[in-house]
Coordinates of C-alpha atoms in Angstrom, one line a residue:
X1 CA 71.1 90.9 68.0
X2 CA 69.1 87.9 69.4
X3 CA 68.2 87.0 72.9
X4 CA 67.9 83.6 74.6
X5 CA 66.6 83.9 78.1
X6 CA 68.8 86.4 79.9
X7 CA 71.8 86.1 77.5
X8 CA 72.4 88.3 74.5
X9 CA 74.2 87.1 71.3
X10 CA 75.5 89.1 68.4
X11 CA 74.9 87.4 65.0
X12 CA 77.1 88.2 62.0
X13 CA 78.2 86.6 58.8
X14 CA 81.5 85.0 58.0
X15 CA 82.9 82.8 55.3
X16 CA 81.6 79.6 56.9
X17 CA 78.1 80.9 57.6
X18 CA 76.8 82.4 60.7
X19 CA 79.1 83.5 63.5
X20 CA 77.5 83.8 66.9
X21 CA 79.4 85.7 69.6
X22 CA 78.3 86.0 73.2
X23 CA 78.3 89.6 74.3
X24 CA 75.8 89.3 77.2
X25 CA 76.2 88.4 80.8
X26 CA 79.8 87.1 80.5
X27 CA 81.0 90.2 78.6
X28 CA 79.2 93.2 80.2
X29 CA 78.4 94.3 83.7
X30 CA 75.0 95.2 85.1
X31 CA 75.2 98.7 83.7
X32 CA 75.9 97.5 80.1
X33 CA 79.6 98.5 80.2
X34 CA 82.4 96.1 79.4
X35 CA 83.0 93.6 82.2
X36 CA 85.3 95.1 84.9
X37 CA 88.2 92.9 85.9
X38 CA 89.9 94.9 88.7
X39 CA 90.7 93.3 92.1
X40 CA 92.3 94.1 95.5
X41 CA 95.8 94.2 94.1
X42 CA 95.2 96.3 91.0
X43 CA 93.3 98.8 93.1
X44 CA 96.1 98.8 95.7
X45 CA 98.6 99.4 92.9
X46 CA 96.6 102.3 91.5
X47 CA 96.4 103.9 95.0
X48 CA 100.1 103.4 95.8
X49 CA 101.0 104.8 92.4
X50 CA 98.9 107.9 93.2
X51 CA 100.0 108.3 96.8
X52 CA 103.7 107.5 96.9
X53 CA 105.2 110.2 94.7
X54 CA 108.7 111.6 94.8
X55 CA 107.4 113.7 97.7
X56 CA 108.2 110.8 100.0
X57 CA 111.9 111.9 99.7
X58 CA 111.0 115.3 101.1
X59 CA 109.4 113.9 104.3
X60 CA 112.8 114.1 106.0
X61 CA 112.7 117.9 105.5
X62 CA 109.1 118.0 106.8
X63 CA 110.0 116.0 110.0
X64 CA 113.0 118.3 110.4
X65 CA 110.8 121.4 110.5
X66 CA 108.4 119.8 113.1
X67 CA 110.8 117.7 115.2
X68 CA 110.5 114.1 116.4
X69 CA 107.3 114.5 118.4
X70 CA 105.1 116.6 116.1
X71 CA 106.6 115.1 112.9
X72 CA 105.9 111.5 113.7
X73 CA 102.5 112.4 115.2
X74 CA 101.5 114.3 112.1
X75 CA 102.5 111.4 109.8
X76 CA 100.3 108.9 111.9
X77 CA 97.3 111.3 112.4
X78 CA 96.9 112.2 108.7
X79 CA 97.3 108.5 107.8
X80 CA 94.4 107.7 110.0
X81 CA 92.3 110.6 108.7
X82 CA 92.9 109.6 105.1
X83 CA 92.0 106.0 105.7
X84 CA 88.8 106.9 107.5
X85 CA 87.5 109.4 105.0
X86 CA 88.5 107.1 102.1
X87 CA 86.4 104.3 103.6
X88 CA 83.4 106.7 103.8
X89 CA 83.8 107.6 100.2
X90 CA 84.1 103.9 99.2
X91 CA 80.7 103.2 100.6
X92 CA 79.2 105.9 98.2
X93 CA 80.1 104.2 95.0
X94 CA 76.6 102.6 94.6
X95 CA 73.3 104.2 95.5
X96 CA 72.0 102.5 98.7
X97 CA 68.4 102.6 97.2
X98 CA 68.8 101.6 93.5
X99 CA 72.3 100.1 93.5
X100 CA 73.2 102.3 90.6
X101 CA 76.9 103.0 90.1
X102 CA 78.5 106.4 90.5
X103 CA 81.3 106.4 87.9
X104 CA 83.2 109.5 89.1
X105 CA 83.7 111.5 92.3
X106 CA 81.6 114.4 91.1
X107 CA 78.7 112.1 90.4
X108 CA 78.9 110.9 94.0
X109 CA 78.8 114.5 95.2
X110 CA 75.9 115.4 92.9
X111 CA 73.7 112.5 93.9
X112 CA 74.2 113.1 97.6
X113 CA 74.8 116.8 98.0
X114 CA 73.2 118.5 95.0
X115 CA 74.3 120.4 91.9
X116 CA 76.0 123.4 93.6
X117 CA 78.3 121.1 95.5
X118 CA 78.8 119.0 92.3
X119 CA 80.1 122.1 90.4
X120 CA 82.4 123.0 93.3
X121 CA 83.7 119.5 93.4
X122 CA 84.3 119.3 89.7
X123 CA 86.2 122.6 89.6
X124 CA 88.5 121.7 92.5
X125 CA 89.0 118.1 91.4
X126 CA 90.0 118.8 87.8
X127 CA 92.1 121.9 88.7
X128 CA 94.0 119.7 91.2
X129 CA 94.4 116.8 88.7
X130 CA 95.5 119.0 85.9
X131 CA 98.0 120.7 88.2
X132 CA 99.4 117.4 89.3
X133 CA 100.4 116.4 85.7
X134 CA 102.2 119.7 85.2
X135 CA 103.9 119.2 88.5
X136 CA 104.9 115.6 87.6
X137 CA 106.4 116.9 84.3
X138 CA 108.6 119.3 86.3
X139 CA 109.5 116.7 88.9
X140 CA 110.4 114.0 86.4
X141 CA 112.6 116.5 84.5
X142 CA 114.4 117.4 87.8
X143 CA 115.2 113.7 88.4
X144 CA 116.4 113.2 84.8
X145 CA 118.6 116.3 85.1
X146 CA 119.9 115.0 88.5
X147 CA 121.2 111.9 86.8
X148 CA 123.2 114.0 84.4
X149 CA 124.5 116.2 87.3
X150 CA 125.3 113.1 89.4
X151 CA 127.4 111.7 86.6
X152 CA 129.1 115.1 86.1
X153 CA 129.9 115.4 89.8
X154 CA 131.3 111.9 89.9
X155 CA 133.6 112.5 86.9
X156 CA 134.7 116.1 87.7
X157 CA 134.3 116.5 91.4
X158 CA 131.5 117.9 93.6
X159 CA 132.5 121.5 93.1
X160 CA 132.5 121.3 89.4
X161 CA 130.1 123.6 87.4
X162 CA 127.5 121.2 86.2
X163 CA 124.7 123.4 84.8
X164 CA 121.8 121.4 83.3
X165 CA 118.8 122.5 81.4
X166 CA 115.6 120.7 82.3
X167 CA 113.8 121.8 79.1
X168 CA 114.9 118.9 76.8
X169 CA 113.8 116.4 79.5
X170 CA 110.3 118.0 79.8
X171 CA 109.9 117.9 76.1
X172 CA 111.0 114.3 75.9
X173 CA 108.6 113.3 78.7
X174 CA 105.8 115.2 76.9
X175 CA 106.3 113.2 73.7
X176 CA 106.3 109.9 75.7
X177 CA 103.1 110.9 77.5
X178 CA 101.3 111.7 74.2
X179 CA 101.7 108.1 73.2
X180 CA 100.8 106.7 76.7
X181 CA 97.7 109.1 76.9
X182 CA 96.1 107.0 74.1
X183 CA 95.5 104.2 76.6
X184 CA 91.7 104.4 76.5
X185 CA 90.8 104.3 80.2
X186 CA 91.6 103.3 83.8
X187 CA 90.8 99.7 83.1
X188 CA 93.7 99.4 80.7
X189 CA 96.2 101.1 83.1
X190 CA 96.6 98.2 85.5
X191 CA 100.0 97.0 84.3
X192 CA 101.4 100.6 84.1
X193 CA 100.3 101.2 87.6
X194 CA 101.9 98.0 88.9
X195 CA 105.2 98.9 87.3
X196 CA 104.9 102.5 88.7
X197 CA 104.1 101.1 92.2
X198 CA 107.2 98.8 92.1
X199 CA 109.3 101.8 91.0
X200 CA 108.0 103.9 93.9
X201 CA 109.0 101.2 96.4
X202 CA 112.4 100.9 94.7
X203 CA 113.4 104.5 95.0
X204 CA 111.9 104.9 98.4
X205 CA 113.9 101.9 99.5
X206 CA 117.1 103.2 98.1
X207 CA 116.6 106.6 99.8
X208 CA 115.8 104.8 103.0
X209 CA 118.8 102.4 102.7
X210 CA 121.2 105.3 102.1
X211 CA 119.9 107.2 105.1
X212 CA 120.0 104.1 107.3
X213 CA 123.6 103.4 106.2
X214 CA 124.6 107.0 107.2
X215 CA 122.9 106.6 110.6
X216 CA 124.4 103.2 111.3
X217 CA 127.9 104.4 110.3
X218 CA 127.7 107.1 113.0
X219 CA 127.5 110.0 110.6
X220 CA 124.0 111.0 111.5
X221 CA 123.6 114.7 112.3
X222 CA 122.0 116.5 115.2
X223 CA 118.2 116.3 115.6
X224 CA 115.8 117.7 118.2
X225 CA 112.4 117.1 119.6
X226 CA 111.1 120.4 118.2
X227 CA 112.9 120.4 114.9
X228 CA 115.0 123.2 113.4
X229 CA 115.8 125.9 115.9
X230 CA 115.4 129.6 115.6
X231 CA 118.7 131.4 115.5
X232 CA 121.3 132.7 113.0
X233 CA 119.9 132.2 109.5
X234 CA 116.4 131.3 110.7
X235 CA 113.9 133.8 112.1
X236 CA 110.8 132.9 114.1
X237 CA 108.6 133.9 111.2
X238 CA 110.5 131.7 108.7
X239 CA 110.3 128.8 111.2
X240 CA 106.5 129.3 111.4
X241 CA 106.2 129.4 107.6
X242 CA 108.2 126.2 107.3
X243 CA 106.1 124.4 109.8
X244 CA 103.0 125.4 108.0
X245 CA 104.4 124.0 104.7
X246 CA 105.6 120.8 106.5
X247 CA 102.1 120.2 107.9
X248 CA 100.7 120.7 104.4
X249 CA 103.3 118.5 102.7
X250 CA 102.6 115.6 105.1
X251 CA 98.8 115.9 104.8
X252 CA 98.9 116.2 101.0
X253 CA 101.3 113.2 100.8
X254 CA 98.4 110.9 101.6
X255 CA 95.9 112.4 99.2
X256 CA 94.2 110.3 96.5
X257 CA 90.5 110.8 97.1
X258 CA 90.2 112.7 93.8
X259 CA 90.7 109.5 91.9
X260 CA 89.3 107.0 94.4
X261 CA 85.9 106.5 92.8
X262 CA 87.4 106.2 89.4
X263 CA 89.7 103.4 90.7
X264 CA 86.8 101.7 92.4
X265 CA 84.9 101.7 89.1
X266 CA 87.5 99.3 87.8
X267 CA 86.7 96.6 90.3
X268 CA 84.7 93.4 89.6
X269 CA 81.1 93.4 91.0
X270 CA 81.8 90.4 93.2
X271 CA 82.8 90.6 96.0
X272 CA 81.1 94.0 96.6
X273 CA 83.2 96.8 95.3
X274 CA 83.0 98.8 98.6
X275 CA 84.4 95.9 100.6
X276 CA 87.3 95.3 98.2
X277 CA 88.0 99.1 98.0
X278 CA 88.2 99.4 101.8
X279 CA 90.7 96.5 101.9
X280 CA 92.7 98.2 99.1
X281 CA 92.6 101.4 101.2
X282 CA 94.0 99.6 104.2
X283 CA 96.7 97.8 102.2
X284 CA 97.8 101.0 100.3
X285 CA 97.6 103.5 103.2
X286 CA 99.2 101.2 105.8
X287 CA 102.0 100.3 103.3
X288 CA 102.5 104.0 102.5
X289 CA 102.5 105.0 106.1
X290 CA 105.2 102.5 107.0
X291 CA 107.4 103.8 104.1
X292 CA 106.7 107.4 105.1
X293 CA 107.7 106.8 108.7
X294 CA 110.9 105.1 107.7
X295 CA 111.9 107.6 105.0
X296 CA 111.0 110.6 107.1
X297 CA 112.5 109.4 110.4
X298 CA 115.7 107.8 109.0
X299 CA 116.2 110.7 106.7
X300 CA 115.9 113.1 109.6
X301 CA 118.2 111.0 111.7
X302 CA 120.8 111.0 108.9
X303 CA 120.7 114.7 108.0
X304 CA 119.3 116.3 111.1
X305 CA 118.0 119.8 111.0
X306 CA 119.9 120.3 107.6
X307 CA 117.7 117.7 105.8
X308 CA 117.5 118.6 102.1
X309 CA 114.2 119.1 100.3
X310 CA 114.8 115.9 98.4
X311 CA 117.2 113.2 99.5
X312 CA 118.1 112.3 96.0
X313 CA 117.6 115.2 93.6
X314 CA 118.7 117.6 96.4
X315 CA 122.0 115.7 96.6
X316 CA 121.8 114.7 100.1
X317 CA 123.8 111.7 98.7
X318 CA 126.5 111.8 96.1
X319 CA 127.8 108.2 96.3
X320 CA 127.5 105.5 95.2
X321 CA 126.5 107.6 92.2
X322 CA 125.2 104.6 90.3
X323 CA 122.7 103.8 93.0
X324 CA 121.5 107.5 93.2
X325 CA 121.1 107.4 89.4
X326 CA 119.1 104.1 89.6
X327 CA 116.8 105.7 92.2
X328 CA 116.3 108.8 90.0
X329 CA 115.5 106.4 87.1
X330 CA 112.9 104.7 89.2
X331 CA 111.4 108.1 90.1
X332 CA 111.0 109.0 86.4
X333 CA 109.4 105.6 85.6
X334 CA 107.0 106.0 88.5
X335 CA 106.0 109.6 87.5
X336 CA 105.4 108.4 83.9
X337 CA 102.8 106.0 85.2
X338 CA 101.4 108.4 87.9
X339 CA 100.9 111.1 85.2
X340 CA 98.4 108.8 83.4
X341 CA 96.7 107.8 86.7
X342 CA 96.0 111.5 87.4
X343 CA 95.2 112.5 83.8
X344 CA 92.7 109.7 83.0
X345 CA 89.8 111.3 85.0
X346 CA 90.3 114.6 83.1
X347 CA 90.5 112.8 79.8
X348 CA 87.3 110.9 80.6
X349 CA 85.3 113.9 81.7
X350 CA 85.8 115.8 78.4
X351 CA 85.2 112.6 76.3
X352 CA 82.1 111.7 78.2
X353 CA 80.7 115.2 77.7
X354 CA 81.5 115.1 74.0
X355 CA 79.8 111.7 73.5
X356 CA 76.6 112.9 75.2
X357 CA 76.7 116.1 73.2
X358 CA 77.3 114.5 69.8
X359 CA 76.2 110.8 70.1
X360 CA 76.1 110.2 66.3
X361 CA 79.5 111.8 65.5
X362 CA 82.0 109.5 64.0
X363 CA 84.8 111.9 65.0
X364 CA 83.7 111.6 68.7
X365 CA 82.6 107.9 68.9
X366 CA 84.1 105.8 66.1
X367 CA 87.0 103.5 67.0
X368 CA 89.5 102.6 64.2
X369 CA 91.6 99.5 64.7
X370 CA 95.2 99.7 63.6
X371 CA 97.3 96.5 63.4
X372 CA 100.7 96.9 65.1
X373 CA 101.7 93.3 64.3
X374 CA 99.9 90.2 63.2
X375 CA 98.5 89.5 66.7
X376 CA 98.3 93.0 68.2
X377 CA 95.8 95.7 67.3
X378 CA 95.5 99.2 68.6
X379 CA 92.3 101.2 68.7
X380 CA 92.3 104.8 67.7
X381 CA 89.6 107.5 68.2
X382 CA 90.1 110.9 66.6
X383 CA 88.7 112.9 69.5
X384 CA 90.9 110.9 72.0
X385 CA 94.0 111.4 69.8
X386 CA 93.5 115.2 69.3
X387 CA 92.2 116.1 72.8
X388 CA 94.6 114.1 74.8
X389 CA 97.6 115.1 72.7
X390 CA 96.6 118.8 73.1
X391 CA 96.2 118.4 76.8
X392 CA 99.7 116.9 77.2
X393 CA 101.2 119.6 75.0
X394 CA 99.6 122.3 77.0
X395 CA 100.8 120.8 80.3
X396 CA 104.3 120.5 78.9
X397 CA 104.3 124.2 77.7
X398 CA 103.1 125.3 81.2
X399 CA 105.9 123.3 82.8
X400 CA 108.5 124.9 80.4
X401 CA 107.3 128.4 81.0
X402 CA 106.7 128.1 84.8
X403 CA 109.4 125.8 86.3
X404 CA 108.4 127.1 89.7
X405 CA 105.0 125.6 89.2
X406 CA 105.5 123.2 92.1
X407 CA 105.0 126.2 94.4
X408 CA 101.7 126.8 92.6
X409 CA 100.9 123.1 92.9
X410 CA 101.5 123.3 96.7
X411 CA 98.8 126.0 96.7
X412 CA 96.4 123.9 94.6
X413 CA 97.1 121.0 96.9
X414 CA 96.2 123.1 99.9
X415 CA 93.0 124.3 98.3
X416 CA 92.1 120.8 97.1
X417 CA 93.1 118.7 100.1
X418 CA 90.3 119.8 102.5
X419 CA 87.3 119.6 100.3
X420 CA 88.2 116.5 98.3
X421 CA 89.8 114.4 101.0
X422 CA 87.8 115.5 104.1
X423 CA 84.8 117.8 103.6
X424 CA 82.9 116.0 100.8
X425 CA 83.4 112.4 102.1
X426 CA 82.2 113.5 105.6
X427 CA 79.2 115.5 104.3
X428 CA 78.2 112.7 102.0
X429 CA 78.3 110.3 105.0
X430 CA 76.2 112.7 107.1
X431 CA 73.6 113.1 104.3
X432 CA 73.4 109.4 103.6
X433 CA 73.1 108.3 107.2
X434 CA 71.0 111.3 108.3
X435 CA 73.3 112.1 111.2
X436 CA 71.6 114.4 113.6
X437 CA 73.2 117.8 114.0
X438 CA 74.9 118.3 117.4
X439 CA 75.0 114.6 118.1
X440 CA 78.3 113.1 119.3
X441 CA 78.9 111.5 115.9
X442 CA 78.2 114.8 114.1
X443 CA 80.5 116.7 116.5
X444 CA 83.4 114.2 116.0
X445 CA 83.1 114.5 112.2
X446 CA 83.0 118.3 112.4
X447 CA 86.2 118.2 114.6
X448 CA 88.0 116.3 111.9
X449 CA 86.6 118.8 109.3
X450 CA 87.8 121.8 111.3
X451 CA 91.3 120.5 112.1
X452 CA 91.9 119.6 108.4
X453 CA 90.6 123.0 107.2
X454 CA 93.0 124.8 109.6
X455 CA 95.9 122.7 108.2
X456 CA 94.9 123.5 104.6
X457 CA 94.7 127.2 105.3
X458 CA 98.0 127.2 107.1
X459 CA 99.6 125.3 104.2
X460 CA 98.1 127.6 101.7
X461 CA 99.6 130.6 103.5
X462 CA 103.0 128.8 103.5
X463 CA 102.8 128.0 99.8
X464 CA 101.9 131.6 99.0
X465 CA 105.0 132.8 100.8
X466 CA 107.1 130.2 98.9
X467 CA 105.5 131.3 95.6
X468 CA 106.4 134.9 96.4
X469 CA 110.0 134.0 96.9
X470 CA 110.1 132.0 93.7
X471 CA 108.6 134.8 91.6
X472 CA 111.4 137.2 92.8
X473 CA 114.1 135.0 91.2
X474 CA 112.0 133.7 88.3
X475 CA 113.8 133.5 84.9
X476 CA 112.0 131.6 82.1
X477 CA 113.9 128.8 80.4
X478 CA 116.7 129.1 83.0
X479 CA 119.6 126.6 83.0
X480 CA 119.9 125.2 86.5
X481 CA 123.2 125.2 88.3

């Protein structure tokens, strides 16, 4: 290795003599890591992939529980809260004193709030991310099974017995994710995220279009300002539980703070990362909010107080069956990409720890290049291969054994939403800017904190009630009717 001024060159031998390859300023960033190439659009794609899950298709159900006034207001309010707290977190990527980067969310917390908060953040963050990949395995299998059921209903009639097992689909998805999990890091996920983001827009647009067509044709069902009404088949207590879950579902639908810092770490150093990330937040959250409002409102207008939990897999629509199948295919493709977006921070955490623990181990650190074809090579690391494959296998087994895991995921979401999306970003902002206690700014921030905490607690209570109902009817490896 030789230096000339500020540039570093690697010197090696080859058949024609010396080979000098520049590996300095042009190839690495200020922290010595490979040069980051992310920009506004790749960051926006990562965020949209993370935010717009198939849960967008359940927003009609959420609006139905709350009604026009509270439903629309909740969608807008939590959009604003998410955008605000995400901007606070984006300003914490670099230290204001040294300019040093924080590569992960937990590092931001540790450097601003101390080790105790760091441990709490890491526990909640990785439990939430791990839960998400299990939930995505289940959700993707539901969409794949829905395609089979849709074709069955089309061929044999809507009353035909079309029982489908989700298990083969979960196993197939797990096998695919084992291969995709070998993508080394977030920096290499850009294309997968772009495809996933396009798929999310595709199925959301199909669901929106089908709902709009039903409304325009005059087949929309009865709606109300206050949502589903207490009466025969719905007690006041059940209505309350449903409202709690609806508040939680809408709030969690905007959550992506647990991977925001990791996404920001993919951005180029110029222009400043925090400025680009704030713009990406605005692009992604505003786009998402527009889709959420349209899907939630048009879905509610189409199905009224009887809105299904999912417009597509809940068979709110049967025809045109090919369009419903296409939408479910898009859901699956989106979830395949979203799985990796949420899994990468978990993969990276374990691998970073192993590298610091055993810095000289070839098993942990060595990269082996495998030629796929003459022009393409794939890098393999034994730790990455075994650890990531084991993680995917475990997530798939949990999904197979506990198909009601989405109810558990709702609880994890409730527990993770407030600290990760609201509490830590606000407390970091207060600590960095030395906000005086009981000042107007401090009181305003604490008001946001308190409101979101109440929503999280209410949603947790609702999810526990839903989990209790699921456990009463639980049968492992059950074939779904």
